[in-house]
XYZ file of C-alpha atoms in Angstrom:
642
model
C -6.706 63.788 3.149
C -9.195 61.088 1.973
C -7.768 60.171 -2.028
C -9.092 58.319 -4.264
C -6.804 56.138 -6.441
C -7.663 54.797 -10.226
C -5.965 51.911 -11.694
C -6.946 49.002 -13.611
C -3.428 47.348 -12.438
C -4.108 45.457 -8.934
C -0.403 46.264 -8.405
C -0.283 50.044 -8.811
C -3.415 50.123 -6.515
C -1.499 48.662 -3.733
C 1.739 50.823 -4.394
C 0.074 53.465 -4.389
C -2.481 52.304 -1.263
C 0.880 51.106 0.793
C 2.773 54.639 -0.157
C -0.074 57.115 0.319
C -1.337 55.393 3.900
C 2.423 55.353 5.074
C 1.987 59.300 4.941
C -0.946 59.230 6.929
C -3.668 59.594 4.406
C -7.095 57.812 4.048
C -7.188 55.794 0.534
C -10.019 54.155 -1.299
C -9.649 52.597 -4.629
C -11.626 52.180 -8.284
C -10.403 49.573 -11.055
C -11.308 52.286 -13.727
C -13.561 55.803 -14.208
C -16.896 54.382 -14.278
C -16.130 52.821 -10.765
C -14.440 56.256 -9.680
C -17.360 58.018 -10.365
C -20.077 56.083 -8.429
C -17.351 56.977 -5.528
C -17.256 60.063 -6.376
C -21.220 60.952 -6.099
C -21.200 58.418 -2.741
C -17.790 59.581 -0.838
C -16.276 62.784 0.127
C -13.296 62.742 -1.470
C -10.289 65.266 -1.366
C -7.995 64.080 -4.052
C -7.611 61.763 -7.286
C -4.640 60.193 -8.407
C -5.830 58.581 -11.556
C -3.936 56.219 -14.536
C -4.965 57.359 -18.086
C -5.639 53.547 -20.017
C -8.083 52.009 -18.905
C -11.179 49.969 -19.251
C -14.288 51.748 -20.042
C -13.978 55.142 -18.932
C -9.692 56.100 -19.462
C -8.166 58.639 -17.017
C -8.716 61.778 -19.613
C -12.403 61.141 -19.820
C -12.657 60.847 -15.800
C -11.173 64.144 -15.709
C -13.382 65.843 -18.279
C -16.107 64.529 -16.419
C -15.134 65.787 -12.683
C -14.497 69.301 -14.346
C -18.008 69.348 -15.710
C -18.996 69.186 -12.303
C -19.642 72.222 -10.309
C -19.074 69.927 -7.242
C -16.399 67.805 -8.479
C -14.119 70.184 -10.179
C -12.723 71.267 -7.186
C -11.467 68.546 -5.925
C -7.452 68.517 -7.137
C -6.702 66.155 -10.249
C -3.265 64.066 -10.749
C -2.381 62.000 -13.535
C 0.456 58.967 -12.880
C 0.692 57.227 -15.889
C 3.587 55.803 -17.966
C 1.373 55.104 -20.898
C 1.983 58.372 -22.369
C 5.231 60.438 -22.190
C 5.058 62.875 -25.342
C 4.569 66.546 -24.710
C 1.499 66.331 -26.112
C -0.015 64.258 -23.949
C 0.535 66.333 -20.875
C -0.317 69.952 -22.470
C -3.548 68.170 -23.568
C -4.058 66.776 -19.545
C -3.424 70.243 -18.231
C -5.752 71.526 -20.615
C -8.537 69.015 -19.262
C -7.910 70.876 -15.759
C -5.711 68.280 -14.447
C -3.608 69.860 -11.741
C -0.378 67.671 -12.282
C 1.091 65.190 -14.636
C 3.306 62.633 -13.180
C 5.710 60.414 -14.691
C 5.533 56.530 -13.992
C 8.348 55.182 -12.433
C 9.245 58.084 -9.938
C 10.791 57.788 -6.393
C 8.296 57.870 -3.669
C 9.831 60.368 -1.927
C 9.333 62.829 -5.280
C 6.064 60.961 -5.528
C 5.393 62.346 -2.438
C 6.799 66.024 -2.298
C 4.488 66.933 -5.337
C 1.772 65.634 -3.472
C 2.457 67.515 -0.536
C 3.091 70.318 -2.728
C -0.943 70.191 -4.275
C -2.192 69.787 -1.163
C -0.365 72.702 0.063
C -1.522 74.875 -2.573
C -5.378 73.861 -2.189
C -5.329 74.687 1.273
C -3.405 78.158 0.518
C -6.665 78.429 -2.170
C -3.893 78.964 -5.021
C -5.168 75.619 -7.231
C -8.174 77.325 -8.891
C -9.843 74.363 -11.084
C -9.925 75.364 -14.934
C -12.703 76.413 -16.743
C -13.329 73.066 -19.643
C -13.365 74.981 -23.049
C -12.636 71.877 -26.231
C -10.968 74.126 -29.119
C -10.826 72.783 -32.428
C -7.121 71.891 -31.931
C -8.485 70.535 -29.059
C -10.971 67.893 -30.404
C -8.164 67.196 -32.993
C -5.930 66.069 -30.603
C -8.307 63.965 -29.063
C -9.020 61.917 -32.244
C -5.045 61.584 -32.612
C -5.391 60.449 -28.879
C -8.206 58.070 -29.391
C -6.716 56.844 -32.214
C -3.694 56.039 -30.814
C -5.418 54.639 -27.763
C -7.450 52.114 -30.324
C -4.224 51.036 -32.034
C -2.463 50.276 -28.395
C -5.606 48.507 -27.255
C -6.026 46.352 -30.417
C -2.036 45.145 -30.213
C -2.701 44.621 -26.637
C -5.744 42.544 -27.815
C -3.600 40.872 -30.003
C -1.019 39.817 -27.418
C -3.902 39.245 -25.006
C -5.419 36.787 -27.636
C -1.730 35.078 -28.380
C -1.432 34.122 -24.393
C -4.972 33.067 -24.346
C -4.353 30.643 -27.362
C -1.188 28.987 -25.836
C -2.853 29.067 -21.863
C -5.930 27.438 -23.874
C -3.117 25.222 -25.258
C -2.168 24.259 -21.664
C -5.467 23.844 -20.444
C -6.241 21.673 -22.852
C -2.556 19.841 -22.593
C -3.763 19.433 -18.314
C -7.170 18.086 -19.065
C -5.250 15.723 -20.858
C -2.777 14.771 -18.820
C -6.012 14.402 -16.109
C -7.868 12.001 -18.229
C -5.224 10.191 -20.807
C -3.243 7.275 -19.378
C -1.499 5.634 -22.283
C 2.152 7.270 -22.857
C 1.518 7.059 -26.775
C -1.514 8.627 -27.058
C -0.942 11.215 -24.452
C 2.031 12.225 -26.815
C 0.077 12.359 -30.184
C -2.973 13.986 -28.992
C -0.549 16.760 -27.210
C 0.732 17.363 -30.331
C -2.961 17.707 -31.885
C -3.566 19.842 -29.172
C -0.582 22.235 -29.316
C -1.326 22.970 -33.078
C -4.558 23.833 -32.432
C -2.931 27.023 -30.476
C -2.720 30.197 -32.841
C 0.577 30.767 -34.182
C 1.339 26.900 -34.092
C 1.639 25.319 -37.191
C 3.030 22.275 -36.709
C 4.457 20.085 -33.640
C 6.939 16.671 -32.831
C 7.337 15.327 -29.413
C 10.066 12.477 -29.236
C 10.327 10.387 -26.308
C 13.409 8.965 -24.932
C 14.088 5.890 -23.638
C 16.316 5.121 -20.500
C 19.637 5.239 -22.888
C 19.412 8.951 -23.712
C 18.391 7.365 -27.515
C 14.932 8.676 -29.262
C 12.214 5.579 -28.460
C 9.607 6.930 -30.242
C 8.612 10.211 -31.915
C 4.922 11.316 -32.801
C 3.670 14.608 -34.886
C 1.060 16.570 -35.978
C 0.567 18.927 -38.690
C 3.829 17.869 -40.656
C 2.090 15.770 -43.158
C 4.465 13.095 -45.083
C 7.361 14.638 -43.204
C 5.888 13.157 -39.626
C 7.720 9.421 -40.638
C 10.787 11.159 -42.057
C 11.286 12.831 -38.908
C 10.087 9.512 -36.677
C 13.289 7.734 -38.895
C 15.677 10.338 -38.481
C 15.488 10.881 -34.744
C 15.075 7.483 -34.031
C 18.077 6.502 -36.419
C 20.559 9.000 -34.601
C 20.091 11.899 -36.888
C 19.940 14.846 -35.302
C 20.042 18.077 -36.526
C 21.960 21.162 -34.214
C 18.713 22.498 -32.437
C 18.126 18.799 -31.423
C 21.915 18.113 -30.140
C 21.591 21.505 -28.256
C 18.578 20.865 -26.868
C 19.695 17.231 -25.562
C 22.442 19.348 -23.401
C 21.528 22.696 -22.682
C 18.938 23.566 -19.982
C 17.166 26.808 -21.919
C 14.757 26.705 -25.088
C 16.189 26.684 -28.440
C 14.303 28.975 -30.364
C 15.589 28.837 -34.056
C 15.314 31.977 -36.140
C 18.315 32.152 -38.984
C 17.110 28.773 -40.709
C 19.832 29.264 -43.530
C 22.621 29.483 -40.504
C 20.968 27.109 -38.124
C 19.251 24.495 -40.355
C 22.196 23.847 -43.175
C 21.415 19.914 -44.099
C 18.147 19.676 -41.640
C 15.708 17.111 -43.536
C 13.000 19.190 -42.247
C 14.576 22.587 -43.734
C 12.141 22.886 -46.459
C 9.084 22.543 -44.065
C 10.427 25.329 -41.670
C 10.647 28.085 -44.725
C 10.039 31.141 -43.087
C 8.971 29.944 -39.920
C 10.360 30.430 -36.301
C 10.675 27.315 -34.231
C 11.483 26.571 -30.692
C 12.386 22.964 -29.092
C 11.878 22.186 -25.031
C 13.195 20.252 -23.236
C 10.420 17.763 -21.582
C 11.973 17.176 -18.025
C 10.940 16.914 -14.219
C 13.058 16.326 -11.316
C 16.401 16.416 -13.376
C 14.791 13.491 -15.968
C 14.797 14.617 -18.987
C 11.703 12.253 -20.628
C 12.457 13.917 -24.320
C 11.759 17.383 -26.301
C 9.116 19.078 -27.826
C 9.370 21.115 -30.311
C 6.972 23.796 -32.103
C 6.889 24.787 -35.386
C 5.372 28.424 -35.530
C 3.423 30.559 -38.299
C 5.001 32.393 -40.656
C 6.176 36.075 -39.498
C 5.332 34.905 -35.838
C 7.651 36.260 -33.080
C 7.815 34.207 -29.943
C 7.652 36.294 -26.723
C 8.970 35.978 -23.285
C 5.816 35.375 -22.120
C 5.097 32.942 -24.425
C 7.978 30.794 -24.498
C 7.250 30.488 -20.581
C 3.692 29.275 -21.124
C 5.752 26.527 -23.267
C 7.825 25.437 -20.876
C 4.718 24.950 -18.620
C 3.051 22.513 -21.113
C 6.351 20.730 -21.592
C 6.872 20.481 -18.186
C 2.723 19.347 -17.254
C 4.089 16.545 -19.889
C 6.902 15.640 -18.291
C 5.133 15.420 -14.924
C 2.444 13.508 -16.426
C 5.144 11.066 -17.868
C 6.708 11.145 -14.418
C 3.293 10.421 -12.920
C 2.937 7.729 -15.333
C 6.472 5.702 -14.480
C 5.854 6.234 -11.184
C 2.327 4.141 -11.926
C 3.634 1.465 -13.479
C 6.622 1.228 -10.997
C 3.857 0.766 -8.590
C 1.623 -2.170 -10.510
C 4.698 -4.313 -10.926
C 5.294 -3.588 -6.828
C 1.873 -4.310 -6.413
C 2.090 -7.575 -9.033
C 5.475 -8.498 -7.302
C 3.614 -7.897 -3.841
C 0.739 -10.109 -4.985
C 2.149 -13.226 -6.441
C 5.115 -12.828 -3.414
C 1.413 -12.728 -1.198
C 0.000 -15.754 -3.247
C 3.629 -17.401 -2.754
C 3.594 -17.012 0.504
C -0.118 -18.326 1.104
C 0.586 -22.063 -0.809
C 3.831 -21.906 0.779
C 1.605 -21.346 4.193
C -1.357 -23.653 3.328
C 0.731 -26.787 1.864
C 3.873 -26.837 4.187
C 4.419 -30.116 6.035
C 4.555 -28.308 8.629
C 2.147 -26.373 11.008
C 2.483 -22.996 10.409
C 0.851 -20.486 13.124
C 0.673 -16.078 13.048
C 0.543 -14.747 15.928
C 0.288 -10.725 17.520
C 3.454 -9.775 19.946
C 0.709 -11.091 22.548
C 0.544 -14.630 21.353
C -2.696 -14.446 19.877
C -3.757 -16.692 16.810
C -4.053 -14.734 13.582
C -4.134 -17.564 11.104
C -3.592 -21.010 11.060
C -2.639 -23.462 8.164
C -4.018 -27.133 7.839
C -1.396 -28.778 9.124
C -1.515 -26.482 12.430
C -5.089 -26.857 12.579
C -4.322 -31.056 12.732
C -1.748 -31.493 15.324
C -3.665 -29.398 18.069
C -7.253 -30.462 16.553
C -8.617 -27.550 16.700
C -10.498 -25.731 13.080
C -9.378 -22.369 12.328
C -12.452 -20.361 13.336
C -11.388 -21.413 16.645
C -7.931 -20.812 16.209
C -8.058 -16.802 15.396
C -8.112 -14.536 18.003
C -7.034 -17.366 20.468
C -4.270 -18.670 21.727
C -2.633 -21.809 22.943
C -2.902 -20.546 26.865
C -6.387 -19.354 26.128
C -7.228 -22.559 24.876
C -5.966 -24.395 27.586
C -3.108 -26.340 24.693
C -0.031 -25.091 26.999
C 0.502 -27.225 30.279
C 1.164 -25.200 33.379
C 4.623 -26.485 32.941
C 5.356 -25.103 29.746
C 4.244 -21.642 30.088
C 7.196 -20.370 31.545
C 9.443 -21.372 28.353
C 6.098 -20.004 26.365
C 6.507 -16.422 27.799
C 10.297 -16.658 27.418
C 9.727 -17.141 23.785
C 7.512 -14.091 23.819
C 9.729 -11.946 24.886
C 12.086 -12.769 22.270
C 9.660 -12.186 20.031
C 8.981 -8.835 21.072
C 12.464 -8.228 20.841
C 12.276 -9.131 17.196
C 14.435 -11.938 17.968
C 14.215 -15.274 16.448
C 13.747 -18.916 18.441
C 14.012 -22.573 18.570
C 13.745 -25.086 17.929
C 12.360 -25.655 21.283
C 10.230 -28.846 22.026
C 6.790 -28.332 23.796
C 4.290 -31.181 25.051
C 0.907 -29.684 24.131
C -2.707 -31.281 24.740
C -4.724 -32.017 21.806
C -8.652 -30.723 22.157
C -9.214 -34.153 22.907
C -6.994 -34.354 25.779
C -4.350 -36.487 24.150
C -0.761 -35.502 24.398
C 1.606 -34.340 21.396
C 5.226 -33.397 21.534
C 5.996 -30.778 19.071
C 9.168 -28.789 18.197
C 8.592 -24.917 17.697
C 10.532 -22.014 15.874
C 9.606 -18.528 15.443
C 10.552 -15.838 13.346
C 9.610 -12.018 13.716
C 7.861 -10.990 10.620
C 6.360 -7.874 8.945
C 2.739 -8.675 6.868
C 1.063 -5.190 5.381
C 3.092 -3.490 8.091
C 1.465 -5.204 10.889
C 4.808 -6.845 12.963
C 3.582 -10.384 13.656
C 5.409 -13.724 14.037
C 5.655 -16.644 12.066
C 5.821 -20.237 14.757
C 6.742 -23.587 12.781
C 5.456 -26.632 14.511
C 6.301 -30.020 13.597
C 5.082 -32.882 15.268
C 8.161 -35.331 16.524
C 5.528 -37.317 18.798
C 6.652 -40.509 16.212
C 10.192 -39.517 16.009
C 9.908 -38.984 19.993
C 8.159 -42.685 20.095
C 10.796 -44.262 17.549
C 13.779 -42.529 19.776
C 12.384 -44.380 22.745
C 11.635 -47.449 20.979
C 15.575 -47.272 19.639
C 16.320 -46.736 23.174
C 14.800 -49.936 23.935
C 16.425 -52.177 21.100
C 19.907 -50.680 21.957
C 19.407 -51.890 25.562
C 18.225 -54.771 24.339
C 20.904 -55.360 21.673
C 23.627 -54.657 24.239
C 22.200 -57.344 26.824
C 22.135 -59.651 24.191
C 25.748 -58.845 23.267
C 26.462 -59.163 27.504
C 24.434 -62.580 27.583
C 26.291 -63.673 24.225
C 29.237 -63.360 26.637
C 28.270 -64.649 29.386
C 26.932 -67.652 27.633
C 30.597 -68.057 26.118
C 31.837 -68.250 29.372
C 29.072 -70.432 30.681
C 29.974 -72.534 28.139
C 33.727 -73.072 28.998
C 32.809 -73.461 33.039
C 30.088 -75.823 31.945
C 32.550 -77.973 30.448
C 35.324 -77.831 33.183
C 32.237 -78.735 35.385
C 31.136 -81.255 33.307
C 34.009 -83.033 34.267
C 34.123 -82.724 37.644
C 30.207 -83.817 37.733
C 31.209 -86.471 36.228
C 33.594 -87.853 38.771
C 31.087 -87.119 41.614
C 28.231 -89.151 39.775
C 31.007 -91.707 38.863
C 32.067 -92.006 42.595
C 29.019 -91.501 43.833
C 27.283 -94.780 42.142
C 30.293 -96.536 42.912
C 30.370 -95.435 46.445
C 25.933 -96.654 46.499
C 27.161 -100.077 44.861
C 29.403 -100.721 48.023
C 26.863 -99.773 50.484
C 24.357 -102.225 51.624
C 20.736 -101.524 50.839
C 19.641 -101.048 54.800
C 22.477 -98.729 55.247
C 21.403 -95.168 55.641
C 24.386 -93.892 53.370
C 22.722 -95.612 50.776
C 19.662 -92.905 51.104
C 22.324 -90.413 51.484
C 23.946 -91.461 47.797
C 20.708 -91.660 46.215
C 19.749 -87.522 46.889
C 23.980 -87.403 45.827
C 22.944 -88.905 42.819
C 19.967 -86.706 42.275
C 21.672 -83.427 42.732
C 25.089 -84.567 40.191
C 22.004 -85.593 37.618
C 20.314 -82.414 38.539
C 23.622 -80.418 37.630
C 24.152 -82.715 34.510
C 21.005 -80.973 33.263
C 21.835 -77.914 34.377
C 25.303 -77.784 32.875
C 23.374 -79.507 29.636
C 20.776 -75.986 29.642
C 24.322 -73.713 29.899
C 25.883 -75.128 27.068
C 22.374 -75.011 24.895
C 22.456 -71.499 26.144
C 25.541 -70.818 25.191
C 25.369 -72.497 21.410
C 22.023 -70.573 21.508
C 20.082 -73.922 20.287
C 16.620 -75.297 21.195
C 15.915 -76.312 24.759
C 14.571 -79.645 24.950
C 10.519 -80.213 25.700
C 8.743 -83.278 27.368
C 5.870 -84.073 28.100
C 5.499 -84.011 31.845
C 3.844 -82.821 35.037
C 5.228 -80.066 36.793
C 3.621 -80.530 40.519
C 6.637 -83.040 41.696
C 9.332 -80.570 40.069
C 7.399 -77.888 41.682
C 7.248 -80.096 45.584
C 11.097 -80.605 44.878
C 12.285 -77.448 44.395
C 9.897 -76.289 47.605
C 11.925 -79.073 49.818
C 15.140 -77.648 48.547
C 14.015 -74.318 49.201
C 13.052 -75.014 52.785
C 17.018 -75.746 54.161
C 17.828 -72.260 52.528
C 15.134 -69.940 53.567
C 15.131 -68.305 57.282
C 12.497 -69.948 59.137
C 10.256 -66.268 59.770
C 9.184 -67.403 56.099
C 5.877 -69.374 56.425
C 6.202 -71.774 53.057
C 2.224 -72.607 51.903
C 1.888 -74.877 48.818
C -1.389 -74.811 46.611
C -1.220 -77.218 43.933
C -4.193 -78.365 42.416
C -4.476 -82.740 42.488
C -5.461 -82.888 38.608
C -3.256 -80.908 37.494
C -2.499 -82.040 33.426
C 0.606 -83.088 31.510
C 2.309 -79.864 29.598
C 5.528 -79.615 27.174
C 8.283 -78.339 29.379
C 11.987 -78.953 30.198
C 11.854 -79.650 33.596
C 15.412 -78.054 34.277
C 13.719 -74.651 32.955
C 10.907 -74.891 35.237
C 12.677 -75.779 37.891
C 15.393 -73.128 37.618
C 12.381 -70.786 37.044
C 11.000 -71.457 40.543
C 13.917 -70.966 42.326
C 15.005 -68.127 41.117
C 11.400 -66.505 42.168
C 10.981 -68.081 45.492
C 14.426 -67.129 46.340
C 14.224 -63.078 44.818
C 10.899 -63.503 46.982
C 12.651 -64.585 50.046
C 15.028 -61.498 49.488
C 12.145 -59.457 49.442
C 10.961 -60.607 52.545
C 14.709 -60.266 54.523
C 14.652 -61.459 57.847
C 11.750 -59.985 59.148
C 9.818 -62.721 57.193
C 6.289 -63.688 56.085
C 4.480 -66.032 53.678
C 5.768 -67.605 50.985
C 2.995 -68.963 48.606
C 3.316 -71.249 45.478
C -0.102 -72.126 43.503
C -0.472 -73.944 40.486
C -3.828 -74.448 39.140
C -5.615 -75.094 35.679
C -7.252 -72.468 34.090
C -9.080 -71.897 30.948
C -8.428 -68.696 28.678
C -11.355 -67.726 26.354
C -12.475 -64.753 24.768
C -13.511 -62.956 27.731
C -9.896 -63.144 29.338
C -7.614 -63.456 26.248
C -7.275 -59.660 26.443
C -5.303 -60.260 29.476
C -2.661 -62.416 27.610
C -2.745 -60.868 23.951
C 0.048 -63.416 22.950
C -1.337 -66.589 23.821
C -4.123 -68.613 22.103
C -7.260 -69.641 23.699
C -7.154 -72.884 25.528
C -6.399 -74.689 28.848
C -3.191 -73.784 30.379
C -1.571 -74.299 34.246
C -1.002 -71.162 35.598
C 2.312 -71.074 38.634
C 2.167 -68.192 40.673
C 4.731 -67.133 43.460
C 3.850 -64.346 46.316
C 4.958 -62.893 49.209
């Protein structure tokens, strides 16, 4: 059968829908009569199962008008309502030409039976549809009835309007929350707010601190009593609704104020008045209570104290919402002066300090980084040191190795580089790097420091150790020296003794006597030579003459001659005019054998030309680069090749 179902409840409709469907029947639906009868003149329709309250047109005035119709009336008639259970009620249905009265809640399976049951019937042709006649009794009863329907509807308006002042309440409690950031105000004007709500007469929200103690408490609509109250919560006072509320999870709604209240010292301004206090939590954090103060001979509903609990909990989320905020400005204000930290520390280290991608590409670049490679920033970023041709082939290896590390989130160094300078000059740096995380991009931090001057001053100590340890080896040497020189001193000076003895006996044709004379020469020779060991070896000033050099220089050659293998070709080139210096002849003679003979070495015995030129020259400005420690002037220059 195709049955039309009337309800104003969206939740009967679909019952009913789901239950009728199930038994294979067609269903179409109307929210109250006036909709049911526009079906009703549009849609066949075999059967109506219709509520009696509702909007409108109610159930017994749909019926009276389907009966008026000579079309409508036959179509079968059920009433399921469980507004009306009296006796009354369903003679007075019947009478209307309704064909059954049924009972809200009843089993669907009875549900169903009775319908089977009608339907049965019509198509037997037993249901014959009533004739409407109204009786006086009749019309009686339906005053009674729509009197009694007026007094249900205005208590329902009543209730209606009571959830629509506290859901006005929350809206305007959530427009609040939307727009209000301070925590103070936010409390006060909730209070405002919550007062405003019919029924309300006064309200107190106290907010706790982090301790579990009262931090502050705001009011509205208690008058003087709002700083009493402010004192006594925030003092410790509490009353027993307050302690109870503090550890018990439900609403504590006060009714007996002479049990409940005993020495409250806000018991004179609840006189006759029912109050409730809520808890103001989210997410097991209980941010502090709220508590309303309602009008006299108001009863708090079920309903009600729900919608309550909504607007202290839209407070306690907003308070939530509002920790959470500030939680996240100092982060932030933490993040930003660590960020600002961070940047000096970057900008004014001693050091150059690079960021780099996992690639090895340039991200920034402080001043100091920017200086020892010479190159600005805006070339720096987005570059790197192989791009920019900084890395030598040779140290690109180590580079990548470094890399990999890095990738690896691995720390290195310090590891020493040689890098060129944009201007081509070389600089030795040492390098450590350190994966880091900036703004959740993984980059790494590389600390250069340039060591080129500790590098130099390392090589440089180098130096002055080597130097400081021959001077400790020729400090020895020279102490020895000194002890041979003067064992040799005396043996010189028995061969010089003998010697001029031995030339004082020979006659002056003899060719001894030539023989004694060079004898002579070479003991005086040594004498001076002994004399330069032991200056060397009290480290005191050697002794300068005035003197030419060219004999000294022609002697030492006709010494040289008897020693050297005769594959060396000797060639002398000294200059006739050559002028008188400051020497010690010893030194310059010692000084020219000691290079013609490491020069005859040189040559071995394969041979070649030995050359010895002494000339005058002039030094100026032109050429006194060539000898930065000399003055300008005339000098003799001796030179020995090979």
């Amino acid at each position: 059968m195709r049955i039309l179902i009337v309800d104003d409840m969206v939740e009967n409709l679909y019952m009913l829908e789901t239950l009728l469907k199930g038994s294979g029947h067609e269903v179409v639906s109307a929210k109250n009569g006036v909709e049911a009868l526009e079906r009703l003149k549009t849609e066949p329709i075999d059967m109506i199962i219709s509520d009696i309250l509702m909007p409108k047109i109610d159930g017994f005035q749909l019926c009276r008008e389907c009966k008026k119709d000579d079309t409508l009336r036959k179509i079968p008639f059920i009433f399921y309502t469980a507004t009306y259970t009296e006796e009354k009620d369903q003679e007075f249905a019947l009478g209307l030409g309704a064909d059954r009265f049924i009972i809200k809640a009843m089993e669907p399976e009875f549900f169903m039976e009775i319908i089977k049951g009608v339907i049965k019937e019509y198509e037997k042709g037993i249901l014959t549809p009533s004739k409407i006649t109204i009786e006086k009794e009749d019309a009686a009863y339906l005053m009674e009835h729509n009197e009694r329907l007026r007094n249900k509807l205005e208590q329902k308006l009543d209730e209606l309007e009571e959830i629509n002042s506290v859901m006005r309440a929350i809206r305007g409690v959530n427009q609040l929350i939307v727009r209000e950031k301070d925590r103070d105000i936010l409390l006060q004007k909730a209070c405002d707010i919550l007062i405003e709500a019919r029924g309300s007469d006064a309200s107190w929200l106290g907010f706790l601190s982090d301790e579990k103690t009262f931090a502050k408490v705001v009011g509205s609509g208690f008058g003087e009593y709002v700083s009493l109250l402010s004192e006594h919560i925030i003092s410790g006072d509490h009353p027993p609704c307050i302690k109870n509320a503090l550890v018990q999870k439900d609403m504590v709604v006060i009714v007996d104020k002479t049990r409940e209240c005993g020495g409250c010292f806000l018991k004179s301004a609840y006189v006759g008045k029912e109050a409730a206090i809520i808890r103001v939590e989210h997410a097991d954090r209980l941010f502090g209570l709220l508590a309303i103060l309602f009008a006299p001979d108001v009863t708090v509903g079920e309903e009600e104290k729900g919608l309550l609990k909504e607007v202290a909990g839209d407070i306690a989320l907003s308070l939530h919402n509002m920790e959470l905020e500030e939680e996240h400005k100092r982060m932030d204000e933490e993040l930003r002066e660590s960020e600002e930290m961070f940047k000096k520390l970057f900008e004014f280290a001693p050091d150059g300090f690079y960021l780099n991608d996992l690639e090895g590409n340039f991200i920034d670049g402080n001043k100091v980084a920017q200086e020892i490679i010479g190159y600005k920033k805006e070339e720096l970023v987005g570059s790197s040191f192989l791009k920019l041709g900084v890395l030598p082939p040779e140290e690109i290896p180590k580079a990548a190795e470094l890399l990999i590390e890095n990738f690896n989130g691995r720390a290195t160094g310090p590891d020493e580089f040689i890098l060129n300078r944009k201007d081509g000059t070389p600089v030795v740096v040492e390098i450590m790097t350190l994966p880091v995380t900036i703004k959740s991009q993984k980059v790494v931090l590389a600390v250069a420091r340039d060591i080129s001057e500790r590098k130099q001053a390392e090589e440089e100590r180098k130096k002055l150790e080597a130097q400081l340890q021959q001077a400790q080896k020729m400090e020895a040497i020279g102490t020895l020296a000194g002890g041979i020189a003067h064992d040799f001193n005396n043996i010189l000076a028995a061969i010089i003794g003998y010697a001029e003895i031995a030339s004082l006996q020979v006659a002056e044709d003899d060719k001894a006597k030539e023989s004694l004379k060079e004898v002579l020469k070479a003991g005086l020779r040594a004498k001076n030579l002994v004399k330069q060991i032991l200056a060397f070896s009290r480290k005191s000033e050697q002794e300068r003459i005035p003197m030419q050099i060219s004999p000294i220089v022609k002697e030492a050659l006709k010494l040289l001659r008897s020693s050297l293998p005769t594959t060396i070709e000797i060639r002398q080139n000294i200059e006739s005019d050559t002028g008188i210096v400051e020497a010690d002849p010893t030194q310059i003679h010692q000084i020219l054998m000691n290079l013609c003979t490491n020069a005859g070495h040189a040559m071995g015995e394969e041979g070649g030309v030995l050359e010895v030129t002494l000339t005058n020259v002039d030094i100026d400005a032109r050429t006194i680069r060539q000898y930065p420690d000399m003055s300008p002037g005339p000098y003799l220059r001796l030179s020995v090749s090979d």
